[in-house]
Amino acid sequence: MQKNRILGIFLFIIVCIIFLLLRSKPLYYQTVAYTYDQGRDFLKASEIILNRKPTFLGPTTGIMGVFHGAWWYYVLVIPFIVFGGLPIGFYYFNLLIHFATFVALFFFIRKFFGPALAFITSFLIAISPYFISTSLFVGNNIMAIPCFLFFLICNFYLLEKKIEKKYATALFLTGLSLGLVMEFEFPFGLFLIPSYFILIFIFDQLKKTVLKLKNGLFFLLGLLIPFVPRILFEVRHDFLQTRTLLSFFFKPQLHNPKAYVNVFKDRVNLFIGYYKSIFTSDIVMLLFTLSILIAVFLIVRYKAKIYKSFLYFLLLLVGMLFLFSTLYKDNFWSNYYEGMPYGFVMIILSILSFEIKKQKKLSSYIPNALLGVLMIASIFPFNGILNKPRQEGLMVQTQVVSYLQNQLKGNNSYCVKIYTPPAIPYTYDYLFVYNSLSKKIAIPEKDWTNDQCWTIIEQDPYKFRREKWMEDNIPQSATPLLKHKVKDVDIILWRCVSSNRP
């Protein structure tokens, strides 16, 4: 017993180290994705604190005039304060949330499914391409992932555990997590909420619990709280988003409409993609799929004990989300169901947790074999981890701004004009804001100062757009005084006397 405990602690430390190491390189070198969306969101968080400008709306969705929830911006306020606005600090905070989720999930599985499955799930998530990438990407949709997982865990308690005295609390948390999923990723919630209401009437345990007055009120209260900022906005603006959304439902404006057969095929490929994204290689996926099929056979053959209600709940939930998604005949991006891989992870977990009463050793063969496979597979992602990465992401923009401001030599009055393909240079705008806080360097002007102006010009596959911007912003009589290049970004200091500028 003591040896098993020591081995368990050792394996837990190892899997935590693997989780963190596989995510540390992009953070250390700051090669994380830093695009229009991140710049916009970081700026909004800074405005909430620096300008005391609260907001009731979040980022834009794929539906013009409908927005994600404002909670995302208030989440970003936390790392902004803790790290003093440091851009990479937002990414550290995001990793911390996912690591805390990872640890909490381990102990949840260990308690109800056993240590073997806890380690299988942990190793799987630690080396999973999907879970690695989402740990390093900062965006409103990423926050839907832990919320969706929490929603699933709440329903495990409601369906499988007798918690009569705590039903109200569990339902409040279920509603809260459901509402937060929608506020962080609006399309997901748009399909998840009706799916869950249908499931309430399918599962007697949920129906009996939710339809009790006290429990139902707690559930609705939890569901309502995340929507408070949205409701306040709607009341103040004559229900603008509600009217836009209703118009979208009844008179949809589709960008790429497709026949239902093609939509169905697209969604099948999408859900297969969710499943495949969990695994580090096709071989590991094949072994897991084969193990699941064997486990299903053994469950049917020996009438093995499993968490039947929870498994059926998961299968029906994923099935309904699939069917609802086919009703939308336009492009359906994978992030619309951000967190869906957790649904598949929980299905795998529920199937592999089977227990055959008279042949307990047989029940342990598959989990033990898979754990061995994952421990071996966890070695391969470390290939090339010590190699220095390419210049990309936040690293490039940071170097651009640092170079430009190092040339100022104490001159706090300067002009910078920026061209980026998204047109609005939120990425650079936030870096200038951060340097004004941390280094007391003034935020640049957009008009020529002392007959000079810097330009930051990024590459664009559509060269005519870049050329048009140059024509509109740089007079033909302007003379370049200094040129520098950071990766594919041109930094130029121009001089042009005011009499020659339009």
Short mmCIF file of C-alpha atoms in Angstrom, two decimals:
data_model
loop_
_atom_site.label_atom_id
_atom_site.label_comp_id
_atom_site.label_asym_id
_atom_site.label_seq_id
_atom_site.Cartn_x
_atom_site.Cartn_y
_atom_site.Cartn_z
CA MET A 1 0.00 0.00 0.00
CA GLN A 2 2.78 2.41 0.93
CA LYS A 3 4.69 1.52 -2.25
CA ASN A 4 1.59 2.16 -4.37
CA ARG A 5 1.09 5.52 -2.69
CA ILE A 6 4.70 6.56 -3.33
CA LEU A 7 4.45 5.37 -6.95
CA GLY A 8 1.21 7.33 -7.37
CA ILE A 9 2.77 10.53 -6.03
CA PHE A 10 5.80 10.02 -8.27
CA LEU A 11 3.66 9.50 -11.40
CA PHE A 12 1.52 12.52 -10.54
CA ILE A 13 4.60 14.73 -10.25
CA ILE A 14 5.93 13.32 -13.55
CA VAL A 15 2.70 13.97 -15.46
CA CYS A 16 2.50 17.52 -14.05
CA ILE A 17 6.09 18.17 -15.16
CA ILE A 18 5.29 16.82 -18.64
CA PHE A 19 2.20 19.05 -18.82
CA LEU A 20 4.20 22.17 -17.94
CA LEU A 21 7.35 21.40 -19.94
CA LEU A 22 5.44 20.82 -23.18
CA ARG A 23 3.92 24.26 -22.80
CA SER A 24 6.93 26.17 -21.47
CA LYS A 25 8.94 26.74 -24.66
CA PRO A 26 6.51 29.13 -26.45
CA LEU A 27 6.06 31.05 -23.20
CA TYR A 28 9.78 31.33 -22.51
CA TYR A 29 10.58 32.56 -26.03
CA GLN A 30 7.28 34.48 -26.35
CA THR A 31 6.41 32.80 -29.65
CA VAL A 32 2.75 32.51 -28.63
CA ALA A 33 0.04 33.69 -31.02
CA TYR A 34 -0.43 37.44 -30.77
CA THR A 35 -2.91 38.71 -33.32
CA TYR A 36 -5.65 41.26 -33.83
CA ASP A 37 -7.93 39.51 -31.31
CA GLN A 38 -5.37 39.39 -28.50
CA GLY A 39 -4.36 43.03 -29.02
CA ARG A 40 -8.00 44.15 -29.01
CA ASP A 41 -8.83 42.17 -25.87
CA PHE A 42 -5.73 43.28 -23.94
CA LEU A 43 -6.52 46.90 -24.83
CA LYS A 44 -10.08 46.52 -23.58
CA ALA A 45 -8.82 45.09 -20.27
CA SER A 46 -6.43 48.03 -19.93
CA GLU A 47 -9.25 50.52 -20.62
CA ILE A 48 -11.40 48.98 -17.89
CA ILE A 49 -8.64 49.64 -15.35
CA LEU A 50 -6.78 52.70 -16.66
CA ASN A 51 -9.75 54.63 -18.05
CA ARG A 52 -12.34 53.18 -15.67
CA LYS A 53 -14.52 52.19 -18.61
CA PRO A 54 -16.60 49.11 -17.73
CA THR A 55 -18.25 47.27 -20.59
CA PHE A 56 -21.35 45.14 -21.02
CA LEU A 57 -20.24 43.55 -24.31
CA GLY A 58 -17.49 41.13 -25.25
CA PRO A 59 -15.75 40.45 -28.58
CA THR A 60 -17.66 40.12 -31.84
CA THR A 61 -19.17 36.79 -32.91
CA GLY A 62 -19.66 35.45 -36.42
CA ILE A 63 -23.09 37.11 -36.45
CA MET A 64 -22.90 40.82 -37.23
CA GLY A 65 -24.34 42.79 -34.32
CA VAL A 66 -24.18 39.92 -31.80
CA PHE A 67 -21.33 39.75 -29.28
CA HIS A 68 -19.78 37.28 -26.89
CA GLY A 69 -20.18 38.01 -23.20
CA ALA A 70 -18.28 40.76 -21.39
CA TRP A 71 -16.95 38.38 -18.73
CA TRP A 72 -13.95 37.61 -20.91
CA TYR A 73 -12.68 41.17 -20.57
CA TYR A 74 -13.11 41.05 -16.79
CA VAL A 75 -11.17 37.78 -16.66
CA LEU A 76 -8.32 39.55 -18.50
CA VAL A 77 -8.37 42.32 -15.91
CA ILE A 78 -6.91 39.83 -13.39
CA PRO A 79 -3.61 39.16 -15.23
CA PHE A 80 -3.45 42.81 -16.28
CA ILE A 81 -3.35 43.81 -12.60
CA VAL A 82 -1.20 40.89 -11.40
CA PHE A 83 1.46 41.26 -14.12
CA GLY A 84 1.23 45.03 -14.51
CA GLY A 85 0.03 44.73 -18.11
CA LEU A 86 2.94 42.50 -19.23
CA PRO A 87 1.73 40.93 -22.51
CA ILE A 88 3.12 37.45 -21.80
CA GLY A 89 1.46 37.63 -18.37
CA PHE A 90 -1.93 36.99 -19.99
CA TYR A 91 -0.56 33.73 -21.38
CA TYR A 92 0.88 32.66 -18.03
CA PHE A 93 -2.51 33.28 -16.46
CA ASN A 94 -4.23 31.22 -19.16
CA LEU A 95 -1.80 28.35 -18.56
CA LEU A 96 -2.43 28.56 -14.82
CA ILE A 97 -6.18 28.16 -15.37
CA HIS A 98 -5.66 25.10 -17.56
CA PHE A 99 -3.14 23.58 -15.17
CA ALA A 100 -5.55 24.05 -12.25
CA THR A 101 -8.27 22.39 -14.37
CA PHE A 102 -5.86 19.56 -15.18
CA VAL A 103 -5.04 18.93 -11.50
CA ALA A 104 -8.68 19.18 -10.39
CA LEU A 105 -9.75 16.74 -13.11
CA PHE A 106 -7.07 14.27 -11.98
CA PHE A 107 -8.39 14.19 -8.42
CA PHE A 108 -12.00 13.99 -9.59
CA ILE A 109 -11.24 10.97 -11.78
CA ARG A 110 -9.07 9.37 -9.11
CA LYS A 111 -11.93 9.59 -6.62
CA PHE A 112 -14.70 8.18 -8.82
CA PHE A 113 -12.95 6.19 -11.56
CA GLY A 114 -9.76 5.02 -9.88
CA PRO A 115 -6.05 5.95 -10.09
CA ALA A 116 -5.32 4.03 -13.32
CA LEU A 117 -7.89 6.00 -15.32
CA ALA A 118 -6.82 9.22 -13.60
CA PHE A 119 -3.28 8.73 -14.87
CA ILE A 120 -4.46 7.64 -18.34
CA THR A 121 -6.56 10.80 -18.69
CA SER A 122 -3.78 13.00 -17.30
CA PHE A 123 -1.09 11.65 -19.61
CA LEU A 124 -3.51 11.89 -22.53
CA ILE A 125 -4.27 15.57 -21.82
CA ALA A 126 -0.66 16.43 -20.97
CA ILE A 127 0.61 15.37 -24.42
CA SER A 128 -2.54 16.09 -26.46
CA PRO A 129 -1.96 18.54 -29.36
CA TYR A 130 -5.38 20.08 -28.75
CA PHE A 131 -4.92 20.64 -25.04
CA ILE A 132 -1.36 21.92 -25.52
CA SER A 133 -2.45 24.50 -28.10
CA THR A 134 -5.44 25.69 -26.07
CA SER A 135 -3.24 26.10 -22.99
CA LEU A 136 -1.12 28.56 -24.97
CA PHE A 137 -3.80 30.50 -26.85
CA VAL A 138 -5.52 33.45 -25.19
CA GLY A 139 -9.06 34.00 -26.40
CA ASN A 140 -12.63 34.16 -25.16
CA ASN A 141 -13.42 30.75 -26.68
CA ILE A 142 -10.63 29.11 -24.66
CA MET A 143 -12.39 29.98 -21.40
CA ALA A 144 -15.37 27.92 -22.57
CA ILE A 145 -13.23 24.78 -22.21
CA PRO A 146 -12.96 24.60 -18.39
CA CYS A 147 -16.57 25.81 -18.11
CA PHE A 148 -17.80 22.98 -20.36
CA LEU A 149 -15.78 20.43 -18.39
CA PHE A 150 -17.23 21.76 -15.14
CA PHE A 151 -20.72 21.47 -16.66
CA LEU A 152 -20.07 17.80 -17.46
CA ILE A 153 -18.75 17.09 -13.96
CA CYS A 154 -21.80 18.74 -12.37
CA ASN A 155 -24.04 16.42 -14.37
CA PHE A 156 -21.99 13.43 -13.28
CA TYR A 157 -22.90 14.29 -9.69
CA LEU A 158 -26.55 14.87 -10.59
CA LEU A 159 -26.87 11.57 -12.45
CA GLU A 160 -24.63 9.20 -10.55
CA LYS A 161 -24.33 10.42 -6.96
CA LYS A 162 -26.99 10.69 -4.27
CA ILE A 163 -26.53 14.25 -3.11
CA GLU A 164 -30.09 15.10 -2.02
CA LYS A 165 -28.97 17.79 0.41
CA LYS A 166 -26.73 19.39 -2.21
CA TYR A 167 -28.96 19.26 -5.31
CA ALA A 168 -29.69 22.98 -5.15
CA THR A 169 -25.96 23.81 -5.06
CA ALA A 170 -25.16 21.34 -7.86
CA LEU A 171 -27.93 22.75 -10.05
CA PHE A 172 -26.85 26.32 -9.38
CA LEU A 173 -23.31 25.41 -10.50
CA THR A 174 -24.69 23.52 -13.51
CA GLY A 175 -26.67 26.57 -14.61
CA LEU A 176 -23.71 28.87 -13.94
CA SER A 177 -21.31 26.76 -16.02
CA LEU A 178 -23.90 26.47 -18.80
CA GLY A 179 -24.36 30.24 -18.92
CA LEU A 180 -20.61 30.87 -18.87
CA VAL A 181 -20.08 28.52 -21.81
CA MET A 182 -22.48 30.64 -23.83
CA GLU A 183 -20.98 33.94 -22.71
CA PHE A 184 -17.42 32.83 -23.55
CA GLU A 185 -18.36 31.14 -26.85
CA PHE A 186 -21.80 32.29 -27.95
CA PRO A 187 -22.46 29.70 -30.70
CA PHE A 188 -21.61 26.82 -28.35
CA GLY A 189 -24.12 27.99 -25.76
CA LEU A 190 -26.70 28.62 -28.46
CA PHE A 191 -26.74 24.87 -29.18
CA LEU A 192 -25.75 23.54 -25.74
CA ILE A 193 -28.55 25.18 -23.73
CA PRO A 194 -31.47 23.78 -25.79
CA SER A 195 -29.72 20.39 -25.92
CA TYR A 196 -29.51 20.33 -22.14
CA PHE A 197 -33.14 21.31 -21.66
CA ILE A 198 -34.14 18.39 -23.88
CA LEU A 199 -31.90 16.05 -21.88
CA ILE A 200 -33.54 17.18 -18.64
CA PHE A 201 -36.81 15.65 -19.87
CA ILE A 202 -35.10 12.49 -21.18
CA PHE A 203 -33.35 11.57 -17.93
CA ASP A 204 -35.75 10.96 -15.04
CA GLN A 205 -33.10 11.80 -12.46
CA LEU A 206 -32.57 15.24 -14.00
CA LYS A 207 -36.28 15.83 -14.54
CA LYS A 208 -37.22 14.95 -10.95
CA THR A 209 -34.43 17.12 -9.61
CA VAL A 210 -34.69 20.20 -11.81
CA LEU A 211 -38.49 20.40 -11.80
CA LYS A 212 -38.66 20.76 -8.03
CA LEU A 213 -39.41 24.43 -7.39
CA LYS A 214 -36.44 25.22 -5.13
CA ASN A 215 -33.96 23.29 -7.27
CA GLY A 216 -35.32 24.75 -10.50
CA LEU A 217 -35.01 28.29 -9.16
CA PHE A 218 -31.39 27.68 -8.16
CA PHE A 219 -30.66 26.29 -11.63
CA LEU A 220 -32.26 29.29 -13.36
CA LEU A 221 -30.47 31.70 -11.02
CA GLY A 222 -27.12 30.13 -11.90
CA LEU A 223 -27.99 30.26 -15.59
CA LEU A 224 -29.10 33.89 -15.37
CA ILE A 225 -26.07 35.36 -13.56
CA PRO A 226 -23.63 35.15 -16.51
CA PHE A 227 -26.16 37.01 -18.69
CA VAL A 228 -26.52 40.02 -16.36
CA PRO A 229 -24.14 42.31 -18.37
CA ARG A 230 -25.83 41.26 -21.61
CA ILE A 231 -29.30 41.91 -20.16
CA LEU A 232 -28.24 45.36 -18.94
CA PHE A 233 -26.93 46.19 -22.42
CA GLU A 234 -30.14 44.95 -24.04
CA VAL A 235 -32.36 46.99 -21.73
CA ARG A 236 -30.32 50.14 -22.39
CA HIS A 237 -30.25 49.62 -26.18
CA ASP A 238 -33.80 48.53 -26.95
CA PHE A 239 -32.87 44.82 -27.18
CA LEU A 240 -30.59 45.40 -30.15
CA GLN A 241 -28.79 42.04 -30.03
CA THR A 242 -32.01 40.12 -29.42
CA ARG A 243 -33.63 41.65 -32.50
CA THR A 244 -30.49 40.99 -34.55
CA LEU A 245 -30.40 37.36 -33.41
CA LEU A 246 -34.08 36.80 -34.18
CA SER A 247 -33.57 38.34 -37.59
CA PHE A 248 -30.65 35.98 -38.16
CA PHE A 249 -32.81 32.96 -37.30
CA PHE A 250 -35.77 33.91 -39.46
CA LYS A 251 -33.87 35.61 -42.30
CA PRO A 252 -30.35 34.18 -42.18
CA GLN A 253 -27.71 35.78 -44.37
CA LEU A 254 -25.40 32.91 -45.26
CA HIS A 255 -21.92 33.47 -46.71
CA ASN A 256 -21.42 29.95 -48.05
CA PRO A 257 -24.75 28.07 -48.07
CA LYS A 258 -24.56 24.32 -48.68
CA ALA A 259 -26.92 21.43 -49.35
CA TYR A 260 -27.80 19.40 -46.25
CA VAL A 261 -25.86 16.37 -47.51
CA ASN A 262 -22.68 18.45 -47.74
CA VAL A 263 -23.36 20.06 -44.36
CA PHE A 264 -23.78 16.61 -42.81
CA LYS A 265 -20.47 15.43 -44.29
CA ASP A 266 -18.72 18.57 -43.03
CA ARG A 267 -20.02 18.02 -39.50
CA VAL A 268 -18.98 14.36 -39.54
CA ASN A 269 -15.45 15.45 -40.48
CA LEU A 270 -15.58 18.18 -37.83
CA PHE A 271 -16.48 15.76 -35.04
CA ILE A 272 -13.92 13.22 -36.22
CA GLY A 273 -11.43 16.10 -36.05
CA TYR A 274 -12.43 16.81 -32.43
CA TYR A 275 -11.77 13.17 -31.58
CA LYS A 276 -8.46 12.98 -33.47
CA SER A 277 -7.18 16.22 -31.91
CA ILE A 278 -7.04 14.52 -28.51
CA PHE A 279 -4.31 12.09 -29.52
CA THR A 280 -0.65 12.73 -30.10
CA SER A 281 -0.45 10.30 -33.06
CA ASP A 282 -2.60 8.08 -35.26
CA ILE A 283 -1.13 4.98 -33.61
CA VAL A 284 -2.20 6.13 -30.14
CA MET A 285 -5.65 7.00 -31.51
CA LEU A 286 -5.94 3.56 -33.12
CA LEU A 287 -4.97 1.80 -29.89
CA PHE A 288 -7.48 3.81 -27.88
CA THR A 289 -10.24 3.22 -30.41
CA LEU A 290 -9.51 -0.52 -30.43
CA SER A 291 -9.48 -0.58 -26.63
CA ILE A 292 -12.84 1.21 -26.52
CA LEU A 293 -14.38 -1.35 -28.89
CA ILE A 294 -13.02 -4.24 -26.80
CA ALA A 295 -14.31 -2.56 -23.64
CA VAL A 296 -17.78 -2.14 -25.19
CA PHE A 297 -17.79 -5.84 -26.14
CA LEU A 298 -16.82 -6.85 -22.58
CA ILE A 299 -19.44 -4.53 -21.08
CA VAL A 300 -22.17 -6.15 -23.19
CA ARG A 301 -20.81 -9.70 -22.81
CA TYR A 302 -20.40 -9.64 -19.03
CA LYS A 303 -22.97 -6.94 -18.20
CA ALA A 304 -20.16 -5.02 -16.59
CA LYS A 305 -20.75 -2.23 -14.11
CA ILE A 306 -20.29 1.29 -15.52
CA TYR A 307 -21.63 4.78 -14.90
CA LYS A 308 -24.46 4.03 -17.31
CA SER A 309 -26.57 7.18 -16.89
CA PHE A 310 -23.58 9.48 -17.30
CA LEU A 311 -22.36 7.60 -20.39
CA TYR A 312 -25.80 7.78 -22.02
CA PHE A 313 -25.99 11.47 -21.10
CA LEU A 314 -22.64 12.14 -22.80
CA LEU A 315 -23.52 10.17 -25.93
CA LEU A 316 -26.88 11.89 -26.29
CA LEU A 317 -25.38 15.32 -25.61
CA VAL A 318 -22.68 14.91 -28.27
CA GLY A 319 -25.26 13.44 -30.66
CA MET A 320 -27.64 16.36 -30.16
CA LEU A 321 -24.89 18.93 -30.56
CA PHE A 322 -23.96 17.21 -33.80
CA LEU A 323 -27.54 17.23 -35.12
CA PHE A 324 -28.16 20.85 -34.09
CA SER A 325 -24.96 21.89 -35.87
CA THR A 326 -26.25 20.41 -39.14
CA LEU A 327 -29.19 22.83 -39.06
CA TYR A 328 -26.75 25.68 -39.74
CA LYS A 329 -26.03 25.46 -43.45
CA ASP A 330 -23.06 27.81 -43.51
CA ASN A 331 -19.43 27.45 -42.43
CA PHE A 332 -19.20 25.97 -38.94
CA TRP A 333 -15.78 26.69 -37.45
CA SER A 334 -14.25 24.22 -35.00
CA ASN A 335 -14.05 26.85 -32.24
CA TYR A 336 -17.86 27.10 -32.23
CA TYR A 337 -17.76 23.94 -30.09
CA GLU A 338 -14.56 24.80 -28.23
CA GLY A 339 -14.04 22.17 -25.55
CA MET A 340 -15.81 19.34 -27.39
CA PRO A 341 -12.69 17.11 -27.04
CA TYR A 342 -13.46 17.04 -23.30
CA GLY A 343 -16.80 15.46 -24.20
CA PHE A 344 -14.96 12.66 -26.00
CA VAL A 345 -12.45 12.31 -23.15
CA MET A 346 -15.31 11.81 -20.69
CA ILE A 347 -16.95 9.25 -23.00
CA ILE A 348 -13.67 7.32 -23.24
CA LEU A 349 -13.29 7.53 -19.48
CA SER A 350 -16.83 6.27 -18.83
CA ILE A 351 -16.39 3.27 -21.15
CA LEU A 352 -12.98 2.28 -19.82
CA SER A 353 -14.24 2.43 -16.24
CA PHE A 354 -16.15 -0.84 -16.67
CA GLU A 355 -15.85 -3.36 -13.88
CA ILE A 356 -16.56 -7.09 -14.22
CA LYS A 357 -17.47 -8.42 -10.78
CA LYS A 358 -16.03 -11.94 -11.00
CA GLN A 359 -13.09 -11.02 -13.26
CA LYS A 360 -11.63 -7.83 -11.86
CA LYS A 361 -8.21 -8.57 -13.37
CA LEU A 362 -9.77 -8.58 -16.84
CA SER A 363 -11.20 -5.12 -16.14
CA SER A 364 -7.72 -3.79 -15.35
CA TYR A 365 -5.88 -5.13 -18.40
CA ILE A 366 -7.02 -2.44 -20.85
CA PRO A 367 -6.39 0.60 -18.57
CA ASN A 368 -2.96 -0.70 -17.55
CA ALA A 369 -1.99 -1.36 -21.18
CA LEU A 370 -3.15 2.12 -22.27
CA LEU A 371 -1.27 3.75 -19.41
CA GLY A 372 1.91 2.04 -20.60
CA VAL A 373 1.29 3.22 -24.17
CA LEU A 374 0.76 6.83 -23.04
CA MET A 375 3.85 6.83 -20.85
CA ILE A 376 5.91 5.73 -23.86
CA ALA A 377 4.11 8.19 -26.17
CA SER A 378 4.82 11.06 -23.76
CA ILE A 379 8.52 10.84 -24.69
CA PHE A 380 8.05 11.79 -28.36
CA PRO A 381 6.60 15.32 -27.97
CA PHE A 382 9.89 16.35 -26.34
CA ASN A 383 11.73 15.85 -29.64
CA GLY A 384 13.29 19.22 -30.55
CA ILE A 385 12.17 20.95 -27.37
CA LEU A 386 15.70 22.29 -26.79
CA ASN A 387 15.95 23.79 -30.29
CA LYS A 388 15.53 27.55 -30.51
CA PRO A 389 12.18 28.40 -32.15
CA ARG A 390 11.58 30.54 -35.20
CA GLN A 391 10.83 34.23 -34.83
CA GLU A 392 7.05 34.47 -34.64
CA GLY A 393 4.11 35.62 -32.58
CA LEU A 394 4.48 38.03 -29.69
CA MET A 395 8.29 37.88 -29.95
CA VAL A 396 8.29 39.69 -33.31
CA GLN A 397 5.97 42.56 -32.36
CA THR A 398 7.80 43.05 -29.07
CA GLN A 399 11.15 43.28 -30.88
CA VAL A 400 9.70 45.74 -33.39
CA VAL A 401 8.40 48.11 -30.71
CA SER A 402 11.57 47.75 -28.60
CA TYR A 403 13.82 48.59 -31.56
CA LEU A 404 11.75 51.63 -32.55
CA GLN A 405 11.57 53.05 -29.04
CA ASN A 406 15.29 52.45 -28.45
CA GLN A 407 15.95 54.83 -31.35
CA LEU A 408 14.02 57.67 -29.73
CA LYS A 409 16.87 58.55 -27.35
CA GLY A 410 14.67 60.29 -24.83
CA ASN A 411 12.41 61.96 -27.38
CA ASN A 412 8.91 61.40 -26.05
CA SER A 413 7.15 63.16 -28.91
CA TYR A 414 7.11 60.96 -31.99
CA CYS A 415 4.84 59.71 -34.74
CA VAL A 416 4.18 56.10 -35.73
CA LYS A 417 1.97 54.90 -38.56
CA ILE A 418 1.28 51.16 -38.68
CA TYR A 419 0.13 48.86 -41.44
CA THR A 420 -1.13 45.38 -40.60
CA PRO A 421 -3.36 43.21 -42.82
CA PRO A 422 -6.29 43.40 -40.32
CA ALA A 423 -6.13 47.23 -40.80
CA ILE A 424 -6.48 48.11 -37.11
CA PRO A 425 -3.09 47.61 -35.37
CA TYR A 426 -4.38 46.57 -31.94
CA THR A 427 -1.31 44.39 -31.41
CA TYR A 428 1.12 47.32 -31.55
CA ASP A 429 -1.29 49.70 -29.85
CA TYR A 430 -1.31 47.50 -26.76
CA LEU A 431 2.49 47.15 -26.71
CA PHE A 432 2.81 50.95 -26.78
CA VAL A 433 0.31 51.18 -23.91
CA TYR A 434 2.29 48.61 -21.92
CA ASN A 435 5.60 50.42 -22.48
CA SER A 436 3.99 53.68 -21.41
CA LEU A 437 3.14 51.96 -18.11
CA SER A 438 6.34 50.00 -17.55
CA LYS A 439 8.98 52.26 -19.13
CA LYS A 440 7.21 55.63 -19.03
CA ILE A 441 7.63 56.03 -22.80
CA ALA A 442 4.90 58.14 -24.34
CA ILE A 443 2.32 56.56 -26.61
CA PRO A 444 3.10 57.70 -30.19
CA GLU A 445 1.15 60.29 -32.16
CA LYS A 446 -0.49 59.41 -35.45
CA ASP A 447 0.40 62.73 -37.10
CA TRP A 448 3.84 63.80 -38.30
CA THR A 449 5.99 65.20 -35.50
CA ASN A 450 8.98 67.48 -36.17
CA ASP A 451 8.65 66.62 -39.88
CA GLN A 452 9.32 62.95 -39.09
CA CYS A 453 7.31 59.78 -38.72
CA TRP A 454 8.05 56.09 -38.23
CA THR A 455 6.24 53.39 -40.15
CA ILE A 456 5.78 49.78 -39.11
CA ILE A 457 4.75 47.79 -42.15
CA GLU A 458 3.91 44.09 -42.00
CA GLN A 459 3.87 41.74 -44.96
CA ASP A 460 0.58 41.16 -46.73
CA PRO A 461 -0.14 38.45 -49.32
CA TYR A 462 -2.29 41.05 -51.10
CA LYS A 463 0.46 43.47 -52.06
CA PHE A 464 -1.91 46.04 -53.56
CA ARG A 465 -3.38 46.75 -50.11
CA ARG A 466 0.03 47.48 -48.67
CA GLU A 467 0.95 49.68 -51.66
CA LYS A 468 -2.33 51.57 -51.38
CA TRP A 469 -1.68 52.21 -47.68
CA MET A 470 1.81 53.54 -48.50
CA GLU A 471 0.36 55.92 -51.09
CA ASP A 472 -2.22 57.21 -48.61
CA ASN A 473 0.14 57.64 -45.65
CA ILE A 474 3.62 58.42 -46.99
CA PRO A 475 4.06 61.48 -49.26
CA GLN A 476 6.09 60.90 -52.42
CA SER A 477 8.50 63.60 -51.30
CA ALA A 478 9.25 61.77 -48.02
CA THR A 479 12.82 60.55 -47.55
CA PRO A 480 13.76 57.43 -45.54
CA LEU A 481 16.32 58.27 -42.84
CA LEU A 482 16.59 54.83 -41.25
CA LYS A 483 15.53 51.33 -42.24
CA HIS A 484 15.40 48.17 -40.16
CA LYS A 485 13.76 44.78 -40.53
CA VAL A 486 12.54 42.37 -37.84
CA LYS A 487 11.68 39.10 -39.54
CA ASP A 488 9.24 40.29 -42.26
CA VAL A 489 8.28 43.61 -40.63
CA ASP A 490 9.76 46.81 -42.09
CA ILE A 491 10.56 49.66 -39.70
CA ILE A 492 11.32 52.96 -41.45
CA LEU A 493 11.91 56.48 -40.18
CA TRP A 494 10.73 59.06 -42.74
CA ARG A 495 11.38 62.76 -43.05
CA CYS A 496 9.14 65.15 -44.94
CA VAL A 497 8.86 68.89 -44.36
CA SER A 498 5.34 70.11 -43.66
CA SER A 499 5.18 72.23 -46.83
CA ASN A 500 5.49 69.06 -48.92
CA ARG A 501 2.81 67.08 -47.04
CA PRO A 502 -0.80 67.11 -48.23
#
